[in-house]
mmCIF file of C-alpha atoms and ligand atoms in Angstrom:
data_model
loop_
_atom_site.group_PDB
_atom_site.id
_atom_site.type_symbol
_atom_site.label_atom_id
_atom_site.label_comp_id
_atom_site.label_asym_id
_atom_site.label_seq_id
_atom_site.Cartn_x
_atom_site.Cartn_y
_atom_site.Cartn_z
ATOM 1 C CA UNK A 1 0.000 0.000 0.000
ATOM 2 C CA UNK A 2 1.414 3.694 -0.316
ATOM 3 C CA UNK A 3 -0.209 6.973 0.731
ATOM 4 C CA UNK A 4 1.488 10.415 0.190
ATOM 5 C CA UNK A 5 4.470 9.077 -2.064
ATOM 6 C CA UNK A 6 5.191 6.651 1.647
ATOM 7 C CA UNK A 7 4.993 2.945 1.191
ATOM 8 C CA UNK A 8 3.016 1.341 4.118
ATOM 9 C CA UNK A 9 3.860 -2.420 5.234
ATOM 10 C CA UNK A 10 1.500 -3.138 7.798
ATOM 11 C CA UNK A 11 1.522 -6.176 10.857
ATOM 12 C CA UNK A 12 -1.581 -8.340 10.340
ATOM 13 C CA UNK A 13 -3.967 -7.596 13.169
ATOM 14 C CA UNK A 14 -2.932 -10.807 15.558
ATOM 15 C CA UNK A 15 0.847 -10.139 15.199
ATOM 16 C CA UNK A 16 0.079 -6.477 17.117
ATOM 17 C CA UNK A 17 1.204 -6.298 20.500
ATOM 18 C CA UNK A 18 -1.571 -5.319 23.397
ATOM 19 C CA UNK A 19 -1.859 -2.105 24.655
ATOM 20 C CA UNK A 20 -0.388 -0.952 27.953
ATOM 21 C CA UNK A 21 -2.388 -0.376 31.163
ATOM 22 C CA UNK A 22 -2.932 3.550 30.552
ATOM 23 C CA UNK A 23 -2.343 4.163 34.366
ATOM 24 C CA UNK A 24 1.246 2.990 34.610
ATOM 25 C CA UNK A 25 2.366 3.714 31.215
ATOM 26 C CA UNK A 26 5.667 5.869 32.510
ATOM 27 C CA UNK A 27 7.832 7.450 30.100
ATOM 28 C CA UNK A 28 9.930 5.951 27.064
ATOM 29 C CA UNK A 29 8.884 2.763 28.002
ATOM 30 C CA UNK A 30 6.517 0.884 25.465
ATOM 31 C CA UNK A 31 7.130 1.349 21.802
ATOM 32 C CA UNK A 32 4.252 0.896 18.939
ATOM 33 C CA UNK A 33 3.933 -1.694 16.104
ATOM 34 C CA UNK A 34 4.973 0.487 13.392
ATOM 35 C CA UNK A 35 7.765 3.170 12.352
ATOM 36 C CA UNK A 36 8.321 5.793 10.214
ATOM 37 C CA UNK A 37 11.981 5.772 8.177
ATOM 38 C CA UNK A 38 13.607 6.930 5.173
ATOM 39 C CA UNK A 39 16.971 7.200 3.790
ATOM 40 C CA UNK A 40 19.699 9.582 2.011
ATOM 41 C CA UNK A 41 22.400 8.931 0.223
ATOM 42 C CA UNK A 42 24.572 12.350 -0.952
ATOM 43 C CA UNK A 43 23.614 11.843 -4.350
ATOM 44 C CA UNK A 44 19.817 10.925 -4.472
ATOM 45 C CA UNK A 45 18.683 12.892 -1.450
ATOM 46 C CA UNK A 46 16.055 11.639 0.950
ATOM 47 C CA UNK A 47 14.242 8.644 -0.719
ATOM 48 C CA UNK A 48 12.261 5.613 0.110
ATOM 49 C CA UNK A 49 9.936 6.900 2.900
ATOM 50 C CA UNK A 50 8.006 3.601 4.884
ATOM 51 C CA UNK A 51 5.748 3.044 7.103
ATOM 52 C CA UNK A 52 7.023 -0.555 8.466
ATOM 53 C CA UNK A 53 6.727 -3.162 11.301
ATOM 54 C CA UNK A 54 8.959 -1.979 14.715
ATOM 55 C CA UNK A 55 12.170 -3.447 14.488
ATOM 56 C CA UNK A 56 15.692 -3.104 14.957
ATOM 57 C CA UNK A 57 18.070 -1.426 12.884
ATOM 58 C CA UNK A 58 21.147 -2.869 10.806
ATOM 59 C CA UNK A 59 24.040 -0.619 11.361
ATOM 60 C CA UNK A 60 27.941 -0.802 9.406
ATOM 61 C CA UNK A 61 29.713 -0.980 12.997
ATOM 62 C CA UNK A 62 32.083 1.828 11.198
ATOM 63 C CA UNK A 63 28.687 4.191 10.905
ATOM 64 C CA UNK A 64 29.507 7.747 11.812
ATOM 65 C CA UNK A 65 26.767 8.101 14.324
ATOM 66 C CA UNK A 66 28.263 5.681 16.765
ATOM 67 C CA UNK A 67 31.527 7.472 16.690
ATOM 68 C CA UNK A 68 31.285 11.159 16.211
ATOM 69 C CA UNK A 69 27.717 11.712 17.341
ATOM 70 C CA UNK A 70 26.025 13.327 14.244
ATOM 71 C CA UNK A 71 22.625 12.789 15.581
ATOM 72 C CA UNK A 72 19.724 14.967 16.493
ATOM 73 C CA UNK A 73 15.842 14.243 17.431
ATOM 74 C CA UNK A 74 12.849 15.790 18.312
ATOM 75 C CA UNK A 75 10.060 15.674 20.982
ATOM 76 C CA UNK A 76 6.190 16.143 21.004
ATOM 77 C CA UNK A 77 3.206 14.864 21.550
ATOM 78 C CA UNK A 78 -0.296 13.465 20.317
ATOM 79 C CA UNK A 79 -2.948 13.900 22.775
ATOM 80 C CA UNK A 80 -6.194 12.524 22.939
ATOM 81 C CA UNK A 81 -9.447 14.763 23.941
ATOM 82 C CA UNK A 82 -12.095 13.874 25.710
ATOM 83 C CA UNK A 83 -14.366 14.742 22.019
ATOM 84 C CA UNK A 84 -11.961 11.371 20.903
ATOM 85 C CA UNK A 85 -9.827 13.594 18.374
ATOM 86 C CA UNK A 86 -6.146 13.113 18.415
ATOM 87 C CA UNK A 87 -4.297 16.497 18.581
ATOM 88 C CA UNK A 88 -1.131 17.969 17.332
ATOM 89 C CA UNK A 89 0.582 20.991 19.581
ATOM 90 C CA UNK A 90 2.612 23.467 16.622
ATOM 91 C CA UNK A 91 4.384 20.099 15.258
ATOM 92 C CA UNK A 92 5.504 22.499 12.866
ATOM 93 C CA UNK A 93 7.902 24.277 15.125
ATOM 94 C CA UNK A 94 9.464 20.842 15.589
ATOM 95 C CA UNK A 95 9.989 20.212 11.870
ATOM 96 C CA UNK A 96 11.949 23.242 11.983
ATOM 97 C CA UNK A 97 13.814 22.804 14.934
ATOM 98 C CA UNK A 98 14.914 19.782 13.443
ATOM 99 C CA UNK A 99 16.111 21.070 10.099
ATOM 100 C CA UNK A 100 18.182 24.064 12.321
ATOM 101 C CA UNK A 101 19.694 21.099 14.423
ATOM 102 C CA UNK A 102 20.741 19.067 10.936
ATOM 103 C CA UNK A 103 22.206 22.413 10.024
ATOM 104 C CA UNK A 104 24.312 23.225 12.764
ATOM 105 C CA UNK A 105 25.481 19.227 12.490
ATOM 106 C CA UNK A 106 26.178 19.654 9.054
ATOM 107 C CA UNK A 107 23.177 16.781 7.911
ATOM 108 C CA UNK A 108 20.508 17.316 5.604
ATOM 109 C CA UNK A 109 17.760 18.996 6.018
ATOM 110 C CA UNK A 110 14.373 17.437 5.173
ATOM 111 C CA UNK A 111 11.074 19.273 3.717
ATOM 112 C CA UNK A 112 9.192 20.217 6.742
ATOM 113 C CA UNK A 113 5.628 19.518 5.254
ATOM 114 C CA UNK A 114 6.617 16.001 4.118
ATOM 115 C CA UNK A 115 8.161 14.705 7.266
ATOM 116 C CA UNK A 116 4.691 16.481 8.941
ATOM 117 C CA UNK A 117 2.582 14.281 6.866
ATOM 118 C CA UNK A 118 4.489 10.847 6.882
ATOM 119 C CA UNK A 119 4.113 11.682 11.021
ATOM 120 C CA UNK A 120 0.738 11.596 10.558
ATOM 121 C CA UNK A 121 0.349 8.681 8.479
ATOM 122 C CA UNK A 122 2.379 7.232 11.122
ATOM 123 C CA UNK A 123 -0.078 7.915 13.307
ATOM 124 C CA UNK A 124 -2.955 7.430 11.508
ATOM 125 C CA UNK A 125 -1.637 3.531 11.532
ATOM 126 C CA UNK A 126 -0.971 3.776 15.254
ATOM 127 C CA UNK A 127 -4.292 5.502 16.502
ATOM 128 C CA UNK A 128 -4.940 2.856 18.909
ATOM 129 C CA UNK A 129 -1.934 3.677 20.265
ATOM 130 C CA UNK A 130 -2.936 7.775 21.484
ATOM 131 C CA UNK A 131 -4.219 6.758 25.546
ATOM 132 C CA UNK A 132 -7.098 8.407 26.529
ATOM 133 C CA UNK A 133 -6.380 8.484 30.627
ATOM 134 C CA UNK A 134 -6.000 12.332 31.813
ATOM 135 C CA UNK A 135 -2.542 13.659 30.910
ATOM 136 C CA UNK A 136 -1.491 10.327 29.214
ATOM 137 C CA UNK A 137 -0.330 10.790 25.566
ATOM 138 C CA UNK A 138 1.462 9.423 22.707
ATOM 139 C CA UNK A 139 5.189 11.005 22.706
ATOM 140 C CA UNK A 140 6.394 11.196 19.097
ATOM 141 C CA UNK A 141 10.449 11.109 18.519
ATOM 142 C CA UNK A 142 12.075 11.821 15.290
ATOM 143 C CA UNK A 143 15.636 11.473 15.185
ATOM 144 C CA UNK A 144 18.534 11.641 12.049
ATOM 145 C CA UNK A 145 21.364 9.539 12.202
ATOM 146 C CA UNK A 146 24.549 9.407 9.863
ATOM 147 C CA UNK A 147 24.666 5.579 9.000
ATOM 148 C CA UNK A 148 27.919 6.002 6.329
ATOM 149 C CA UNK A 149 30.593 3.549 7.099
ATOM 150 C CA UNK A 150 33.830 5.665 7.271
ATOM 151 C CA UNK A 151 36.215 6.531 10.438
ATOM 152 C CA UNK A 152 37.358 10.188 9.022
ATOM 153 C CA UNK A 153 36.136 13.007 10.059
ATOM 154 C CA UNK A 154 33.517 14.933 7.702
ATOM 155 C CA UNK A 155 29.651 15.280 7.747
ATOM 156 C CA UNK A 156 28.594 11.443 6.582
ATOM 157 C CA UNK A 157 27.132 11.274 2.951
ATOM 158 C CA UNK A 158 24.484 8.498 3.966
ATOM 159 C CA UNK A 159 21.394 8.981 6.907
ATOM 160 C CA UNK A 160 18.613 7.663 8.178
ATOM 161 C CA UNK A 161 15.770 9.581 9.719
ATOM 162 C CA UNK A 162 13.071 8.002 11.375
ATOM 163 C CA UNK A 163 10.007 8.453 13.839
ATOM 164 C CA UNK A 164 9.127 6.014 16.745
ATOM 165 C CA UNK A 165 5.971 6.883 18.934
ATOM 166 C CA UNK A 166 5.493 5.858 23.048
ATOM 167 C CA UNK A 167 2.768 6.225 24.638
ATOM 168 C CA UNK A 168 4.002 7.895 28.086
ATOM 169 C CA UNK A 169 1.821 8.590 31.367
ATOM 170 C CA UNK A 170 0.740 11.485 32.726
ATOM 171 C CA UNK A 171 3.658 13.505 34.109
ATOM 172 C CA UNK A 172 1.810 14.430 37.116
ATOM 173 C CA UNK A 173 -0.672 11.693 38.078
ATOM 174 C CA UNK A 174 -0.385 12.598 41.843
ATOM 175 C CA UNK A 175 -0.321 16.691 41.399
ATOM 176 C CA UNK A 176 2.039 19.028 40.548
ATOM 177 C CA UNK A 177 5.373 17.827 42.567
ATOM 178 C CA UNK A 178 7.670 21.440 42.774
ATOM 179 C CA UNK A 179 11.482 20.069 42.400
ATOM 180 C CA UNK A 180 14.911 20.693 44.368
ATOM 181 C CA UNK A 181 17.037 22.090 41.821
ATOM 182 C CA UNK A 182 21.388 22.202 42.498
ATOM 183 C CA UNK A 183 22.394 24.816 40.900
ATOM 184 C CA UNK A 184 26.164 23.662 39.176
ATOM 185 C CA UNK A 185 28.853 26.121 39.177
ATOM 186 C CA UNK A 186 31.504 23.140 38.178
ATOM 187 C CA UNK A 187 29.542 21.435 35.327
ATOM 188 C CA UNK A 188 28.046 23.542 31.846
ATOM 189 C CA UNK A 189 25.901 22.249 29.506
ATOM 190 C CA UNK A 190 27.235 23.883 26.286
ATOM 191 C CA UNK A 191 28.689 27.353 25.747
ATOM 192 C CA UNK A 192 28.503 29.857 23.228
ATOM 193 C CA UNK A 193 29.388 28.895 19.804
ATOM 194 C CA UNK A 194 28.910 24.920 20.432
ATOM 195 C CA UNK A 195 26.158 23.095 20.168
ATOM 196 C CA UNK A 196 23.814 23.725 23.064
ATOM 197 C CA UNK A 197 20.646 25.436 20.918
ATOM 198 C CA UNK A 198 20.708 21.917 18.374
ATOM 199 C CA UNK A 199 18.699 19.032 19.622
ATOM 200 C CA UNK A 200 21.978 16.818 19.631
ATOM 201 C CA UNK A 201 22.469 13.495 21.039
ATOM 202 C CA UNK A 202 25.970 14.512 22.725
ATOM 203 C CA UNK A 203 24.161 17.415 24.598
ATOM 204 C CA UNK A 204 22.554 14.677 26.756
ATOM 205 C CA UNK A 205 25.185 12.715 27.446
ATOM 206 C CA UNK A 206 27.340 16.006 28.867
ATOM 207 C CA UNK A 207 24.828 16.507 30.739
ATOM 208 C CA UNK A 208 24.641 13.211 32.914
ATOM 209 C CA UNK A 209 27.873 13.471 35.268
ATOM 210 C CA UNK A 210 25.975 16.479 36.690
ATOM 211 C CA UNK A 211 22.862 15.642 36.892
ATOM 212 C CA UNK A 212 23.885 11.917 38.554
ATOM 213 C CA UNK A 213 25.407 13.876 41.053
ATOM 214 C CA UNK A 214 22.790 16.356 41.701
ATOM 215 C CA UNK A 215 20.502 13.097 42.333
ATOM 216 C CA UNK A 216 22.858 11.507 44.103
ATOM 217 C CA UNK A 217 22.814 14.529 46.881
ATOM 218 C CA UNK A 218 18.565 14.167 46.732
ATOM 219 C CA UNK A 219 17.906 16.922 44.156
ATOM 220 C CA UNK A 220 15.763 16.066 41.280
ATOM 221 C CA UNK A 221 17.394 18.516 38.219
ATOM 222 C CA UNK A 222 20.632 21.178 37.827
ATOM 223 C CA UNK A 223 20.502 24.742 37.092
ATOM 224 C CA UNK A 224 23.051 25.069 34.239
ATOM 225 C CA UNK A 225 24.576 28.225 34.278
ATOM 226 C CA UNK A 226 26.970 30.019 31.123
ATOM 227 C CA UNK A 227 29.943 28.162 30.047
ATOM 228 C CA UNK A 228 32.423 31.611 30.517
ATOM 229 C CA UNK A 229 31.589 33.016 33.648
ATOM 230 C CA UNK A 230 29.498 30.699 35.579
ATOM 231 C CA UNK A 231 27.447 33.192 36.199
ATOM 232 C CA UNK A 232 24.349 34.025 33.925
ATOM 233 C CA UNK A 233 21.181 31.538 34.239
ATOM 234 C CA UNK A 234 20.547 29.184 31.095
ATOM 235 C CA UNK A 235 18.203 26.130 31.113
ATOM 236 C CA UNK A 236 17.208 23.622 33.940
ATOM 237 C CA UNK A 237 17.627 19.969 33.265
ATOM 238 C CA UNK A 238 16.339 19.545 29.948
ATOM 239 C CA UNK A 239 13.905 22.554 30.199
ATOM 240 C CA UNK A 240 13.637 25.987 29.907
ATOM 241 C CA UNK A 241 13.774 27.788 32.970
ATOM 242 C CA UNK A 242 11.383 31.036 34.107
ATOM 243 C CA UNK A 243 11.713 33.089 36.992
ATOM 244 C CA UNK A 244 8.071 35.223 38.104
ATOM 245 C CA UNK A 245 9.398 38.206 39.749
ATOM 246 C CA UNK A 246 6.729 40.799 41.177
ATOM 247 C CA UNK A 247 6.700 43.386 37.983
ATOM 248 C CA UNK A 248 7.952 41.092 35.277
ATOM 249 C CA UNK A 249 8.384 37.076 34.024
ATOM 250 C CA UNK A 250 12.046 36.700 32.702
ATOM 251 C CA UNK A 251 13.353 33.364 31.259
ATOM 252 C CA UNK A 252 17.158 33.629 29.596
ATOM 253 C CA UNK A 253 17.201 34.464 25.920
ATOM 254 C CA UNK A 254 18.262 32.709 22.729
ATOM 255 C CA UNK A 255 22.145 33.618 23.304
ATOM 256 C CA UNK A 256 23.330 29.985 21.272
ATOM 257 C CA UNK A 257 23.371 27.870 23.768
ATOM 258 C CA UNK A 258 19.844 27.894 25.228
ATOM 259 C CA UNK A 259 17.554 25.294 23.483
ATOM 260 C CA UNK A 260 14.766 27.200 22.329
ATOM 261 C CA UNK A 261 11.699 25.269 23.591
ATOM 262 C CA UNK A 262 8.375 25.373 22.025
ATOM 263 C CA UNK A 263 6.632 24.886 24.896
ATOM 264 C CA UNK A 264 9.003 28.317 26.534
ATOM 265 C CA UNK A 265 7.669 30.353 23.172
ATOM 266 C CA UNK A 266 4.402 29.474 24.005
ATOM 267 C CA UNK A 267 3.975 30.548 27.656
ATOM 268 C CA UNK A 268 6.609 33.645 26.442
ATOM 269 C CA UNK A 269 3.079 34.345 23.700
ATOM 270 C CA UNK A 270 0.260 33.079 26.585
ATOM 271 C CA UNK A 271 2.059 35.717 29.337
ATOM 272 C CA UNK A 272 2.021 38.472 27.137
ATOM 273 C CA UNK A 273 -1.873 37.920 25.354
ATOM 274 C CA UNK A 274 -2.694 37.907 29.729
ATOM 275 C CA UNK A 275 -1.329 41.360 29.749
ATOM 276 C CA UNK A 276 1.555 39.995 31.824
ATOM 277 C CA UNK A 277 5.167 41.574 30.944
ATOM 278 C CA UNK A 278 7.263 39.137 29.826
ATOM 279 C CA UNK A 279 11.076 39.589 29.281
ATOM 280 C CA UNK A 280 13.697 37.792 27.547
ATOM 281 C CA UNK A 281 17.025 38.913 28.857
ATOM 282 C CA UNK A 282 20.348 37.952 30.697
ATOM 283 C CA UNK A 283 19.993 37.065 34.092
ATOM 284 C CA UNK A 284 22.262 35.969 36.504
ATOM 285 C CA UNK A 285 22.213 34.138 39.559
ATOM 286 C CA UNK A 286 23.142 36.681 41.886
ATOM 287 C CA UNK A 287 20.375 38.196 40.609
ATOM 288 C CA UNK A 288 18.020 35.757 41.336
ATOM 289 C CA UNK A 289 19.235 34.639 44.839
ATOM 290 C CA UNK A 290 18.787 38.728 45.897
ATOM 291 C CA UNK A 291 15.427 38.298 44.782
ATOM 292 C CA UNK A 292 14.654 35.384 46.784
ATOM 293 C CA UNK A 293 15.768 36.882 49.826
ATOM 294 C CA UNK A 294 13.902 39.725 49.257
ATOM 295 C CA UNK A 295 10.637 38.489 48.496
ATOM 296 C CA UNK A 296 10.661 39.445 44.718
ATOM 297 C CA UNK A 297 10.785 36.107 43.384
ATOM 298 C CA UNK A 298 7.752 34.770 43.465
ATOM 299 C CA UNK A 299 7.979 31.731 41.367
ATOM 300 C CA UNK A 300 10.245 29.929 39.300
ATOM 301 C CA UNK A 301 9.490 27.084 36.730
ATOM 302 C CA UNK A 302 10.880 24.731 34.398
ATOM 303 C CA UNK A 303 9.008 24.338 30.657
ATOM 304 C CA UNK A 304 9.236 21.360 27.938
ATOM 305 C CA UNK A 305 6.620 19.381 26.241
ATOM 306 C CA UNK A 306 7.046 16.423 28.724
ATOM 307 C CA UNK A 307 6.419 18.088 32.037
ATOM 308 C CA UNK A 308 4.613 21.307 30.052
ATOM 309 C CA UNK A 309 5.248 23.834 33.578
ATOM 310 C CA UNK A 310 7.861 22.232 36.680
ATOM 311 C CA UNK A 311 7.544 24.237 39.451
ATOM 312 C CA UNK A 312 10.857 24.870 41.315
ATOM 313 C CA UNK A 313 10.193 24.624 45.641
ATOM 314 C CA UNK A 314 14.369 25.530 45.556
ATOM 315 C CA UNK A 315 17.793 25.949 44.280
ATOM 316 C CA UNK A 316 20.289 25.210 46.215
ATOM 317 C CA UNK A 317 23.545 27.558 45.442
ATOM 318 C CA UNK A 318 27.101 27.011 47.232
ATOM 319 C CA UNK A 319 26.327 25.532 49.909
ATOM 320 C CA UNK A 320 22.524 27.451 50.839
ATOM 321 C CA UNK A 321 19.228 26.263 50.322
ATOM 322 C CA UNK A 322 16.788 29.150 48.778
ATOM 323 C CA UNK A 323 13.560 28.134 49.302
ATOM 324 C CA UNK A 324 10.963 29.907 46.602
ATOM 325 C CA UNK A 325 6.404 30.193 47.196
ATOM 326 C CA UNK A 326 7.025 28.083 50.242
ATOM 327 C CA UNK A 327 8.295 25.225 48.101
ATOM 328 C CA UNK A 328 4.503 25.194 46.828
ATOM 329 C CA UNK A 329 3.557 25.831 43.591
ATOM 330 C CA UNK A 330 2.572 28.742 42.442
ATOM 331 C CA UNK A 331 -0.524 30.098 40.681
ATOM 332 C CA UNK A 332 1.221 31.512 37.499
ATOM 333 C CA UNK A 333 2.555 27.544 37.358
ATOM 334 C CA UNK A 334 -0.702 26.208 38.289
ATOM 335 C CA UNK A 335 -2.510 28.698 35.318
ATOM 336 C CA UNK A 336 0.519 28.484 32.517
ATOM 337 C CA UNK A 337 -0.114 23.971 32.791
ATOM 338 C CA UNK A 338 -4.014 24.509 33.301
ATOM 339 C CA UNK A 339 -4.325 26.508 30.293
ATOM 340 C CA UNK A 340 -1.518 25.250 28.271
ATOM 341 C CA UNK A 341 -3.161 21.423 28.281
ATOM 342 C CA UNK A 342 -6.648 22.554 28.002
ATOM 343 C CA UNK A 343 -5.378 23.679 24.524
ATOM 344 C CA UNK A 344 -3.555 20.649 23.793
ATOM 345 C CA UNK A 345 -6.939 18.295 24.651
ATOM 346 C CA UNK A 346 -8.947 20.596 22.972
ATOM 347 C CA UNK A 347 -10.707 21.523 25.842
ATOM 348 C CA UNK A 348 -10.209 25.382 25.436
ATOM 349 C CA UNK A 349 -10.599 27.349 22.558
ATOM 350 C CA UNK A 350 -7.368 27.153 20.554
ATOM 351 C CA UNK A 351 -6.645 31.218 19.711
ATOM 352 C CA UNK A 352 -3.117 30.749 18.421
ATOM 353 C CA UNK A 353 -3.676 28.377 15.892
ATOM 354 C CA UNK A 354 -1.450 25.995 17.778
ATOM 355 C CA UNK A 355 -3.523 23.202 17.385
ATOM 356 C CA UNK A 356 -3.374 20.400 14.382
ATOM 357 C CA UNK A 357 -5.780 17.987 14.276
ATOM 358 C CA UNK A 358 -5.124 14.346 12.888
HETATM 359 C C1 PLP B 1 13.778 19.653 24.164
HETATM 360 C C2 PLP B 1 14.460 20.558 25.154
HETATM 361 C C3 PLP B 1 13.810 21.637 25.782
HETATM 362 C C4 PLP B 1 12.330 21.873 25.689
HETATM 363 O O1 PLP B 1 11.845 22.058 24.425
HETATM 364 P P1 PLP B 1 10.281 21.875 24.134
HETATM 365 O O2 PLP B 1 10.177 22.156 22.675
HETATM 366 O O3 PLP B 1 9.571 22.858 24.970
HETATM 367 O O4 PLP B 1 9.954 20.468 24.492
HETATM 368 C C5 PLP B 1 14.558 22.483 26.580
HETATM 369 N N1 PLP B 1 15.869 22.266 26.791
HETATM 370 C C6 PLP B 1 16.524 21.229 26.247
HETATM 371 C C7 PLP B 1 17.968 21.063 26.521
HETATM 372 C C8 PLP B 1 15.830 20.350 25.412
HETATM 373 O O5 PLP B 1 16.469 19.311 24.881
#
């Protein structure tokens, strides 16, 4: 069978594995039947898009991937409303993001509106797969990898780039849980003029030392701060960071090594259509620890499409424990997730045009 120029090789209906129990699906954990993938070689471009059975790949041990870490992905989400309707939440953005992280790791970029439709074919195949439990819903992860067998070093001239889908719980299943955060003034994440604003495999792995450690002390996340002077706030985790003063909402701009979350440009847009003044700008931790002692911070959260809003009950900065709202979470948090997934089940009224519906 093919549909939109993608051939489609489908299990029979008995050779389909059973769904998960929707209330203890976790994240990452169970994989679908089917996956989207298609090739390039250097001199035929992208070619042979499929829809096919889940499966492990064949890899040349010698492909660059495994050895000099040209790879980059993607994260969102399908979610199912209550009306039955499986949503999109600006998958476009993602296509983008994508094609800016193949650029930065010199790998070819793919055409935006193509890879959006073979996703939903993909998913079209795997509706049974979108849960319909509160919060639950079905995380969608594109990734390229360079699969040419050669040891020098030079962008690869052959890829792969495919999509697998998970269906993953509800984040918060027992209420919003606000986070310890260590704030790391030995570890970075990336610095200026590397490769901390692509969605690159080797960002994660820099990251783990620090965040081990962090756990390993009983915090839950790090505060990264900039690679130079140790100094200026950047991202939390894997998320963008805000801080809610009294008179404004700040979160660290784009400076190059900030990821630039979709989910941070949409409460950036939902702040400001609330009348609330929202500011992109350098901010450093000094500034923020002043703040807390003075009662001007009122909130602080972490944003990315698999938590939406984490509130932040501290940070915990050489050697003192700053305690923000209490530890609680606050009611900018609280509003930001409310209204945020209320657009995303299609229980609100969707005035962005955010929304894509399968
Ligand atoms: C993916 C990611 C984010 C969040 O991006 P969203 O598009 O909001 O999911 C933030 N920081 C890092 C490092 C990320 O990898």
């Amino acid at each position: 069978m093919r549909r939109n120029g993608i051939k489609i090789e489908l299990l029979s209906d008995d050779s389909r594995k059973p769904l998960p129990d929707e209330g203890s699906l976790g994240f990452g954990i169970h994989f679908t039947d089917h996956l989207f993938i298609m090739q390039y070689y250097d001199k035929k471009g992208w070619h042979s898009p499929m829809i096919v059975p889940y499966g492990e790949f064949c890899l040349d041990p010698a492909s660059v991937c495994l050895h000099y870490g040209q790879a980059i992905f993607e994260g969102l989400k399908a979610y199912r409303g209550k009306d039955g309707k499986v949503r999109l939440f600006r998958p476009r953005e993602n296509m983008k993001r994508l094609n800016r992280s193949a650029w930065r790791m010199c790998m070819p970029e793919v055409d935006e509106e193509f890879l959006l439709n073979a996703v939903k074919e993909l998913l079209r195949v795997e509706e049974r797969w979108v849960p319909g439990a509160k919060g639950t819903s079905l995380y969608i992860r594109p990734f390229m990898i360079a699969t040419e067998a050669f040891l020098g070093v030079r962008p690869a001239k052959e890829y792969i780039l495919a999509v697998i889908l998970s269906p993953v719980g509800a984040y918060y299943a027992e209420g919003f849980n606000p986070v310890k955060i260590f704030v790391t003034d030995e570890f970075v994440r990336a610095a200026k003029g590397g490769v901390g604003e692509a969605k690159t495999a080797g960002n994660y792995a820099a990251s783990l030392m620090a965040s081990e450690q962090a756990k390993e002390k009983g915090f839950t996340q790090v505060l990264w701060l900039d690679a130079k002077e140790h100094r200026y706030i950047e991202e939390v985790g894997t998320m963008n960071i805000f801080f809610a003063f009294k008179d404004e909402i700040v979160t660290p701009s784009l400076s190059g090594s900030i990821l630039p979350g979709v989910t941070r440009d949409s409460v950036l847009r939902l702040g400001a259509s609330w009348g609330i003044n929202m500011a992109e700008r350098e901010l450093s931790i000094d500034e923020v620890i002043d703040a807390i002692k003075d009662g001007r911070l009122v909130e602080c959260f972490g944003t990315g499409t698999a938590a939406v809003i984490s509130p932040v009950a501290s940070l915990h900065y050489k050697g003192n424990e700053y305690i923000i709202n209490d530890g609680k979470t606050g009611s900018l948090s609280k509003r930001l997730f409310e209204e945020i997934t209320a657009i995303q089940y299609g229980e609100k009224e969707d005035e962005f045009g955010w929304i894509e519906i399968l």
